[in-house]
mmCIF file of C-alpha atoms in Angstrom:
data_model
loop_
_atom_site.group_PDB
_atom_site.id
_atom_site.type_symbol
_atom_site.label_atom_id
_atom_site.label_comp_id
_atom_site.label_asym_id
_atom_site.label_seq_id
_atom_site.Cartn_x
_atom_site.Cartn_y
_atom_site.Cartn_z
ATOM 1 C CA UNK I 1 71.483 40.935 -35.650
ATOM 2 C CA UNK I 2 69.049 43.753 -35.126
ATOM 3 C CA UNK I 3 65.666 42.957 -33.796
ATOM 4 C CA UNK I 4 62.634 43.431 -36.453
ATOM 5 C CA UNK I 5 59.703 44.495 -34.753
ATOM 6 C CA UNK I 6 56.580 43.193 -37.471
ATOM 7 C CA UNK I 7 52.866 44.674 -37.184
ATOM 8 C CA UNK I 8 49.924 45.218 -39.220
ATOM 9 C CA UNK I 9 48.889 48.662 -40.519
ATOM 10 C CA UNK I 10 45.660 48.112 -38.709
ATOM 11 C CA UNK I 11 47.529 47.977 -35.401
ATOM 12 C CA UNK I 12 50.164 50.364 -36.419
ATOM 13 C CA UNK I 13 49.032 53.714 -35.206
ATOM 14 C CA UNK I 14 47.968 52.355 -31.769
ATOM 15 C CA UNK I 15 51.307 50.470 -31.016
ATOM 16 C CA UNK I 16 54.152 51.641 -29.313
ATOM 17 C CA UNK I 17 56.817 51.574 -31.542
ATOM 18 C CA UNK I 18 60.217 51.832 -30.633
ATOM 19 C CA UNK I 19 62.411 53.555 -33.463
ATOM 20 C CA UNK I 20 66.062 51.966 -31.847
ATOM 21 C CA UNK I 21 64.796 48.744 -33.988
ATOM 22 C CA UNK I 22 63.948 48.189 -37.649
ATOM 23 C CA UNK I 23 59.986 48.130 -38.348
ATOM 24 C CA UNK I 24 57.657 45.454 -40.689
ATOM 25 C CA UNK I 25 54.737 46.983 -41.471
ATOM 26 C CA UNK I 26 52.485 44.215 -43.092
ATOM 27 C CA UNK I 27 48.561 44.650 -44.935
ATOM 28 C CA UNK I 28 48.843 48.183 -45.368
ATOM 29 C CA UNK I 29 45.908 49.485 -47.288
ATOM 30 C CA UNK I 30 46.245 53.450 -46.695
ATOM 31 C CA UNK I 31 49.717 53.905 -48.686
ATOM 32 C CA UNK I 32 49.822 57.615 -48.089
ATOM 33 C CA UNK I 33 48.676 57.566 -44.561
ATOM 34 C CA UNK I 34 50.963 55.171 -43.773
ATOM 35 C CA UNK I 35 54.247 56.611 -45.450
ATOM 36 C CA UNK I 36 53.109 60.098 -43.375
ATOM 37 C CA UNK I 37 53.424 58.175 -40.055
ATOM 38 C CA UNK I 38 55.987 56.555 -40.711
ATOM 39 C CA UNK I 39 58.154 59.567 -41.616
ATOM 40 C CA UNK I 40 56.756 61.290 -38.218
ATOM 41 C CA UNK I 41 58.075 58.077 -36.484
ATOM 42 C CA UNK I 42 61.727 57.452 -38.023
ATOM 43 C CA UNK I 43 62.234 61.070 -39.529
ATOM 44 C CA UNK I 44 62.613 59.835 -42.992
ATOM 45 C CA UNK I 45 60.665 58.869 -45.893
ATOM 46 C CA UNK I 46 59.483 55.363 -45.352
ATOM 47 C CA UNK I 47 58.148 54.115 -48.970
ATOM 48 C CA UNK I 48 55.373 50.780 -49.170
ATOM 49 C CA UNK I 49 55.727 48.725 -51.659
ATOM 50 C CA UNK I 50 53.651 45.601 -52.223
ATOM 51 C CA UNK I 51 51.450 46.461 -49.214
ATOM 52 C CA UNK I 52 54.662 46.390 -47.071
ATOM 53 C CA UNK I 53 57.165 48.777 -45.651
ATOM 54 C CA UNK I 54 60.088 48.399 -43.869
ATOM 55 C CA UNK I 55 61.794 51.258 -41.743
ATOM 56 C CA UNK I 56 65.406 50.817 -40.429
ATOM 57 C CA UNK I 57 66.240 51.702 -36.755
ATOM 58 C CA UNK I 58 68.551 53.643 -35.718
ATOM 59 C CA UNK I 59 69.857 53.612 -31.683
ATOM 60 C CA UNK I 60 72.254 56.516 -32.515
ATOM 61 C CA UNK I 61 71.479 59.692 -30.005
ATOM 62 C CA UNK I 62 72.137 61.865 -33.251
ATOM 63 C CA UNK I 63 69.135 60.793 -35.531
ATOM 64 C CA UNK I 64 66.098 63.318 -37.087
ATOM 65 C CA UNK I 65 63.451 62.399 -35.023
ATOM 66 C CA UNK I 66 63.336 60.457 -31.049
ATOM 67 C CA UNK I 67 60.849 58.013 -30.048
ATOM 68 C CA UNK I 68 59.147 56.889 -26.379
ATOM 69 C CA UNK I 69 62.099 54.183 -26.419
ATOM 70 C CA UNK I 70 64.807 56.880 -27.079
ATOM 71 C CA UNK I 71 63.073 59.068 -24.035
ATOM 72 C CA UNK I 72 63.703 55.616 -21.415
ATOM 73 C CA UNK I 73 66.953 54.648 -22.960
ATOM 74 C CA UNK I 74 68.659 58.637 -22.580
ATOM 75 C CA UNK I 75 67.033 58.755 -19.064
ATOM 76 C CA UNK I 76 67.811 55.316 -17.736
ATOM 77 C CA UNK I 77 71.429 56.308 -19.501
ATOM 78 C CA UNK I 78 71.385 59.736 -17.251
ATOM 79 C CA UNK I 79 70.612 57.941 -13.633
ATOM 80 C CA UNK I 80 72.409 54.506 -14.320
ATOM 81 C CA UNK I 81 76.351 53.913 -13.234
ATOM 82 C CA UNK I 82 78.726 56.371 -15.031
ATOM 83 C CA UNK I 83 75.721 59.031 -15.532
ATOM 84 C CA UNK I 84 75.160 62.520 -14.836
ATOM 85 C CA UNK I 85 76.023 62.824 -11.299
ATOM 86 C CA UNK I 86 72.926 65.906 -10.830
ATOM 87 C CA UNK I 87 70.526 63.179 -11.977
ATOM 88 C CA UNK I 88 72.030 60.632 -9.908
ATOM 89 C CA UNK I 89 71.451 62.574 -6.735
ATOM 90 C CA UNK I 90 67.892 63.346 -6.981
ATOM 91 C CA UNK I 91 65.250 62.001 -4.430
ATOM 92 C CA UNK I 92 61.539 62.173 -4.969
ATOM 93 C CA UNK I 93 61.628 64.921 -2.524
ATOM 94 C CA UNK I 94 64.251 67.000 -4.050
ATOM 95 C CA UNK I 95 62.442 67.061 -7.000
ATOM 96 C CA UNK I 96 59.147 67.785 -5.698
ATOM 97 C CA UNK I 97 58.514 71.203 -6.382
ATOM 98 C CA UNK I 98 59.637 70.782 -10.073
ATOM 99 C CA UNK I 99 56.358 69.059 -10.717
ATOM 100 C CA UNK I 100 54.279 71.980 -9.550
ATOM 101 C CA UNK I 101 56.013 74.544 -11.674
ATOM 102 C CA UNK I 102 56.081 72.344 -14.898
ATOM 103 C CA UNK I 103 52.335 72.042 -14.268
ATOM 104 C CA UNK I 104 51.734 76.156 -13.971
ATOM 105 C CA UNK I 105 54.592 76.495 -16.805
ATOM 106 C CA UNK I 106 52.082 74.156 -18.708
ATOM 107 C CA UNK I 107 48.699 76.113 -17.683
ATOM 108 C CA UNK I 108 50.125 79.496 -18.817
ATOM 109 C CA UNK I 109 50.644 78.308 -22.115
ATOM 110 C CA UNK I 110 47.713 76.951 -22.131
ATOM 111 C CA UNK I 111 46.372 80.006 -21.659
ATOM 112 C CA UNK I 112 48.295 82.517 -23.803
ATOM 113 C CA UNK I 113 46.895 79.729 -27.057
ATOM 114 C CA UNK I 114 50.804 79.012 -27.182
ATOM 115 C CA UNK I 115 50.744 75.692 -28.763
ATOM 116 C CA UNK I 116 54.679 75.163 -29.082
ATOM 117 C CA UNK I 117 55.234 76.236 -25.451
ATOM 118 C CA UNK I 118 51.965 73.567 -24.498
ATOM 119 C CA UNK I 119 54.102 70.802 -26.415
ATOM 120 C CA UNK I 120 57.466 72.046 -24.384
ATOM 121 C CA UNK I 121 55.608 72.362 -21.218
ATOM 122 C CA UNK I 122 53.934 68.878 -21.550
ATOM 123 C CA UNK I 123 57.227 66.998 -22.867
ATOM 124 C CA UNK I 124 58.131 69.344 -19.310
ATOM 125 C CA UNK I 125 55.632 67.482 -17.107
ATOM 126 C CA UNK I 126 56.203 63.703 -19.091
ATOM 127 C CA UNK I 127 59.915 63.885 -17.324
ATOM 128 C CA UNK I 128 58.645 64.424 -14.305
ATOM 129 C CA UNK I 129 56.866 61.738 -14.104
ATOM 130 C CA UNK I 130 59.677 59.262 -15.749
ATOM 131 C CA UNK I 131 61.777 60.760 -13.498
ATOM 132 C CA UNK I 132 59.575 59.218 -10.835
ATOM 133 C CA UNK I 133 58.806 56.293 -11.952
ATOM 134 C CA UNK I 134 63.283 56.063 -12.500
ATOM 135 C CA UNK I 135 63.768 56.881 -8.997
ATOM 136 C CA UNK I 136 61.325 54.589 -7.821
ATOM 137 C CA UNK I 137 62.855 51.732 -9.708
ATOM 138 C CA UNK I 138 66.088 52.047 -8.531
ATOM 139 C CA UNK I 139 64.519 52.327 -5.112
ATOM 140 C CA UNK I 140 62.573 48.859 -5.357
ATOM 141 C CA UNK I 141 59.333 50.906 -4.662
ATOM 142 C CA UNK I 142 57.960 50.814 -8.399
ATOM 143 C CA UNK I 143 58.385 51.555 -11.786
ATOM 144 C CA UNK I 144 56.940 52.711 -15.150
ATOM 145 C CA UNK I 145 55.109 49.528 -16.451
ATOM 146 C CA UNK I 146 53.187 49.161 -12.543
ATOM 147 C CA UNK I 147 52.294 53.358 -13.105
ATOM 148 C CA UNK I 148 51.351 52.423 -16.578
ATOM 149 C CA UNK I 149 49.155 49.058 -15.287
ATOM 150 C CA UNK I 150 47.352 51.421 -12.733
ATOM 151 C CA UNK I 151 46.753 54.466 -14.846
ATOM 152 C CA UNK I 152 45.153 52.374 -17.674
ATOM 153 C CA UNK I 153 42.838 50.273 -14.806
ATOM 154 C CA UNK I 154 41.535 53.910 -14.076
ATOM 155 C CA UNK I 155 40.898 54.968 -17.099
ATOM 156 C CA UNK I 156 38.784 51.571 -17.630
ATOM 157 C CA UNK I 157 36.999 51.164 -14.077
ATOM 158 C CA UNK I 158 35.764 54.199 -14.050
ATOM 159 C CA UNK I 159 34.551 55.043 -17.523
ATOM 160 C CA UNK I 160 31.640 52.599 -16.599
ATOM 161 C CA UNK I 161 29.570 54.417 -19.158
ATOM 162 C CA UNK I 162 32.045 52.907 -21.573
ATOM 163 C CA UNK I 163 33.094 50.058 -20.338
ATOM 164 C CA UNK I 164 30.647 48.924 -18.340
ATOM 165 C CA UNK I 165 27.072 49.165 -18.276
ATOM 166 C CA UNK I 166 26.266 52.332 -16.416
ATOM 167 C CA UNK I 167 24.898 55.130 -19.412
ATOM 168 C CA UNK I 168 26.166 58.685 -19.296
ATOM 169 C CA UNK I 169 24.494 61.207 -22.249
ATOM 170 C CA UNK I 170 26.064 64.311 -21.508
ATOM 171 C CA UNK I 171 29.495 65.338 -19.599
ATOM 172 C CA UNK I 172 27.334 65.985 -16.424
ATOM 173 C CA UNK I 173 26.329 62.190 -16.203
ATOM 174 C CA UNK I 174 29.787 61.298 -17.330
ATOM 175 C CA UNK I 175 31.529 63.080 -14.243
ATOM 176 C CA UNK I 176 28.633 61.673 -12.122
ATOM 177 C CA UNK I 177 29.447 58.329 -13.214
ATOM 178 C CA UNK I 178 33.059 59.089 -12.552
ATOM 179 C CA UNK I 179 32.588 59.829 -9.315
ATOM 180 C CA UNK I 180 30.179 57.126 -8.250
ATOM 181 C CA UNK I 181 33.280 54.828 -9.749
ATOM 182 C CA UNK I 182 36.019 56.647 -8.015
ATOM 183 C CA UNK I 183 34.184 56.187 -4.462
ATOM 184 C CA UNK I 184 33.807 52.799 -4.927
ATOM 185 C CA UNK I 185 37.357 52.267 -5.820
ATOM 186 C CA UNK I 186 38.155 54.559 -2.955
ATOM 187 C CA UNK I 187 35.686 53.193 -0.301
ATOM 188 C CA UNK I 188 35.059 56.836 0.404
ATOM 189 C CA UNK I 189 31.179 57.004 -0.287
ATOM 190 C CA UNK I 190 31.117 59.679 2.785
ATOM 191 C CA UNK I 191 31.609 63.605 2.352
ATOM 192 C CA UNK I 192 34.189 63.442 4.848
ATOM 193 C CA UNK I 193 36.389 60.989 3.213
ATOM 194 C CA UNK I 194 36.141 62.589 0.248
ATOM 195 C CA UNK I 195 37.384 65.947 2.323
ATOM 196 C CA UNK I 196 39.969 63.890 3.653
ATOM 197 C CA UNK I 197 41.674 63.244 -0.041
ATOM 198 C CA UNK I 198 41.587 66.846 -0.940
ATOM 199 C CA UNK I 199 45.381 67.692 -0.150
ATOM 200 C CA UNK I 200 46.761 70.425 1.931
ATOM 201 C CA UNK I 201 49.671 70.962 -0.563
ATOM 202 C CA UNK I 202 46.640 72.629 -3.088
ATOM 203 C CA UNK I 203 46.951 76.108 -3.570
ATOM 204 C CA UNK I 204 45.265 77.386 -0.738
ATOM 205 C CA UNK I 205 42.135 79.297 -2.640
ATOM 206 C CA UNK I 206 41.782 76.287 -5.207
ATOM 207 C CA UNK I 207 41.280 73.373 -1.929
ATOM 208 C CA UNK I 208 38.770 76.615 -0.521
ATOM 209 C CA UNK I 209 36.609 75.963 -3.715
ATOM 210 C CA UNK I 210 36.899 72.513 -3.698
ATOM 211 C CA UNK I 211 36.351 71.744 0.124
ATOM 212 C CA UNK I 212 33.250 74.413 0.055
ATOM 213 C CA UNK I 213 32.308 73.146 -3.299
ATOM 214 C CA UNK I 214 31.375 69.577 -1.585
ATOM 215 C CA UNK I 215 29.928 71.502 1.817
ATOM 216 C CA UNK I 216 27.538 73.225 0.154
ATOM 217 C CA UNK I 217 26.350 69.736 -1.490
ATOM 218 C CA UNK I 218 26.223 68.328 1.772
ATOM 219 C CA UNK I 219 23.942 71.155 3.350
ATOM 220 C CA UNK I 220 25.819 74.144 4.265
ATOM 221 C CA UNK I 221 24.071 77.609 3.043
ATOM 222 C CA UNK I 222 26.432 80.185 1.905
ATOM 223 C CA UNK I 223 24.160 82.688 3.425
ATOM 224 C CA UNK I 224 26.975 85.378 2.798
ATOM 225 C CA UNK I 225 26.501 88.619 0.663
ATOM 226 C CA UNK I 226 27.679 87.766 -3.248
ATOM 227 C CA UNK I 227 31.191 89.293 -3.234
ATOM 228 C CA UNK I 228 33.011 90.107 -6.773
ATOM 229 C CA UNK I 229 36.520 89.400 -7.458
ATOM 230 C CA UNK I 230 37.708 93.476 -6.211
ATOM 231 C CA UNK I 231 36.309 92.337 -3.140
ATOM 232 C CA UNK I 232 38.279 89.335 -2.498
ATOM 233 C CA UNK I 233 41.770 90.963 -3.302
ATOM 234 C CA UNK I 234 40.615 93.685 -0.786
ATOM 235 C CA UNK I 235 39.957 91.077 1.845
ATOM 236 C CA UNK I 236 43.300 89.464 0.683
ATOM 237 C CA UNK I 237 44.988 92.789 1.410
ATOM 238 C CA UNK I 238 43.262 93.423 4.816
ATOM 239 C CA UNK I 239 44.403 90.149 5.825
ATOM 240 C CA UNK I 240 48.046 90.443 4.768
ATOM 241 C CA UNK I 241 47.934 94.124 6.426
ATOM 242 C CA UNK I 242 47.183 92.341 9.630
ATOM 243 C CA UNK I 243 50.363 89.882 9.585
ATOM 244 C CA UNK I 244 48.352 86.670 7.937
ATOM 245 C CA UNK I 245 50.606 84.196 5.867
ATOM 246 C CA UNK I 246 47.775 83.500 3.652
ATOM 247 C CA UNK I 247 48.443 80.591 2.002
ATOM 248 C CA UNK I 248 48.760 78.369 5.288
ATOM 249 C CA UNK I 249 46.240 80.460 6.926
ATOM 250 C CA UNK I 250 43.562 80.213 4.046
ATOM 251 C CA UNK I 251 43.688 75.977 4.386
ATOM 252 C CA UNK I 252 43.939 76.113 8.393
ATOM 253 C CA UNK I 253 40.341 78.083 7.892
ATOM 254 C CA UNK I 254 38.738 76.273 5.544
ATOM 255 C CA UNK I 255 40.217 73.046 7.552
ATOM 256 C CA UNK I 256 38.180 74.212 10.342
ATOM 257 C CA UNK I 257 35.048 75.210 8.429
ATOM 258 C CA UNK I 258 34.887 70.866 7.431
ATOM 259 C CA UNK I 259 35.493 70.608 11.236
ATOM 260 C CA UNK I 260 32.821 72.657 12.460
ATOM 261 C CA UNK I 261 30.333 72.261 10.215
ATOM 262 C CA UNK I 262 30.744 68.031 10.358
ATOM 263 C CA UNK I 263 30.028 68.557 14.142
ATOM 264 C CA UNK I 264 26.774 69.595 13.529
ATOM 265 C CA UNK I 265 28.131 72.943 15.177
ATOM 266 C CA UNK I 266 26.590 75.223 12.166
ATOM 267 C CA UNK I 267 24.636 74.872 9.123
ATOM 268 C CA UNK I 268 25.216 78.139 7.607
ATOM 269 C CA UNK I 269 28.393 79.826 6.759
ATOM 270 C CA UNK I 270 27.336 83.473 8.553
ATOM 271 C CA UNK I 271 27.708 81.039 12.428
ATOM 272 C CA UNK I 272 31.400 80.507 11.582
ATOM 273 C CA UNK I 273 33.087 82.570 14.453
#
C-alpha cells in the first residue's frame, strides 16, 4: 500500500513534499492557490473539493514534473551498487574544481539577466553539493540531513536581529550583527583569525580585497596614489612581462602584507618593500 503523506494547507507551501507518495491536503481555504501549487508540485491538475485534495504519487522516472525526493532517489540510484560506474568513482577531490565553475557558470548568468541559465546554473551548483553530501555518506564522514542541521543553526544563530534580541534597522547593522555572531561562533574575535579563514584557494585579486579590506579596518593607511582600473591591467601586464605567475604570486604578496603589517613592521602601505 502506498504511503499517504496528510498536511494542512496552512503548512503546505512550507513542507517538503515528496511527489513519489500520494498527498492529503486538509483545511484548505485558498482553492485556487492551492490547485496552482499543487499542479507545480505533481505536474497535473490537482482539483479540492470539500476543502480537501488529494494528489496521487507517482515514483516512475518518466512523470511531468520531479520533486526534492526524485533529485535523492536518481542520485542515491547513480552512486549505489549496480550504478553509473563515472559516479561511482568520484572522490571529493576529483570533483573539486566542478564546484568552482558551476559557481562562475552561475555568476555569468547572473549577470547577462539570463534567468533560465540562473535556474540551470543553480540546479548546477544544488548537485554539487548532494554530490557531497552522497560521497560523504558512503564515506561515514556525513550526510545531507547533518549539512541540512548545520546550515539551518546558521541561518538562526546568527540572524540575532531576528531571532534573538540584538536590533538591526538597515542592512549595515544587519551584516554588523552577522559578524559579531559569526565571531562568536568562530572564537575568532581577533583580525588575525579572521585573516586566517580567508582561503588561499580565492581568486587571488578577490582574497587581495578582502584581506586589505579588514587591514585597513585594523589601521593600515593606503597612503598609495588612487589608481583606475587601466592602471591595474597595466601593472598586471608589467608583472606577467617579468615572468610572475600571478595568481599564486598575487596571494604570496598580500600573505606577506598580513605578515608584516601584524608585526608592527609598517603602518602604511607605501613601507611595504
Amino acid at each position: 500500500m502506498k504511503s499517504v503523506f496528510t498536511v494542512t494547507e496552512k503548512d503546505l507551501y512550507d513542507a517538503l513534499i515528496d511527489t513519489r507518495y500520494d498527498l492529503h491536503v486538509t483545511d484548505i481555504a485558498d482553492v485556487s492557490r492551492a490547485e496552482a501549487y499543487l499542479k507545480k508540485l505533481y505536474g497535473k491538475d490537482v482539483k479540492v473539493a470539500g476543502g480537501e485534495a488529494y494528489a496521487e504519487g507517482s515514483d516512475s522516472l518518466f512523470k511531468p514534473r520531479y520533486s526534492d525526493g526524485d533529485l535523492i532517489h536518481v542520485m542515491r540510484r547513480l552512486t549505489g551498487e549496480g550504478g553509473c560506474p563515472w559516479d561511482r568513482a568520484q572522490t571529493h577531490e576529483s570533483i573539486r574544481k566542478n564546484a568552482i565553475e558551476e559557481a562562475y557558470e552561475l555568476c555569468d548568468a547572473i549577470d547577462a539577466g539570463d534567468v533560465d541559465g540562473m535556474r540551470e546554473e543553480t540546479g548546477d551548483i544544488l548537485l554539487q553539493a548532494l554530490f557531497h553530501c552522497d560521497m560523504a555518506e558512503r564515506a561515514g564522514e556525513f550526510d545531507r540531513l547533518d549539512v541540512v542541521d548545520e546550515l539551518v543553526r546558521k541561518l538562526v544563530t546568527r540572524h540575532t536581529h531576528i531571532f534573538g534580541e540584538d536590533k538591526a534597522d538597515n542592512e549595515a547593522e544587519a551584516l554588523d550583527r552577522w559578524e559579531e555572531a559569526k565571531a562568536k561562533e568562530k572564537h575568532s574575535e581577533t583580525l588575525e583569525s579572521k585573516l586566517a579563514r580567508i582561503p588561499d584557494t580565492f581568486p587571488a585579486l578577490l582574497k587581495t580585497q578582502k584581506t586589505v579590506k579588514k587591514l585597513k579596518e585594523a589601521g593600515l593607511e593606503l597612503d598609495v596614489p588612487e589608481a583606475d582600473v587601466k592602471d591595474v591591467l597595466i601593472a598586471a601586464c608589467g608583472a606577467l612581462k617579468s615572468g610572475a605567475d600571478l595568481e599564486p604570486d598575487l596571494i604570496k604578496e598580500v600573505n606577506a602584507l598580513s605578515s608584516v603589517f601584524f608585526s608592527g613592521k609598517i603602518k602604511k602601505l607605501s613601507e611595504l618593500k
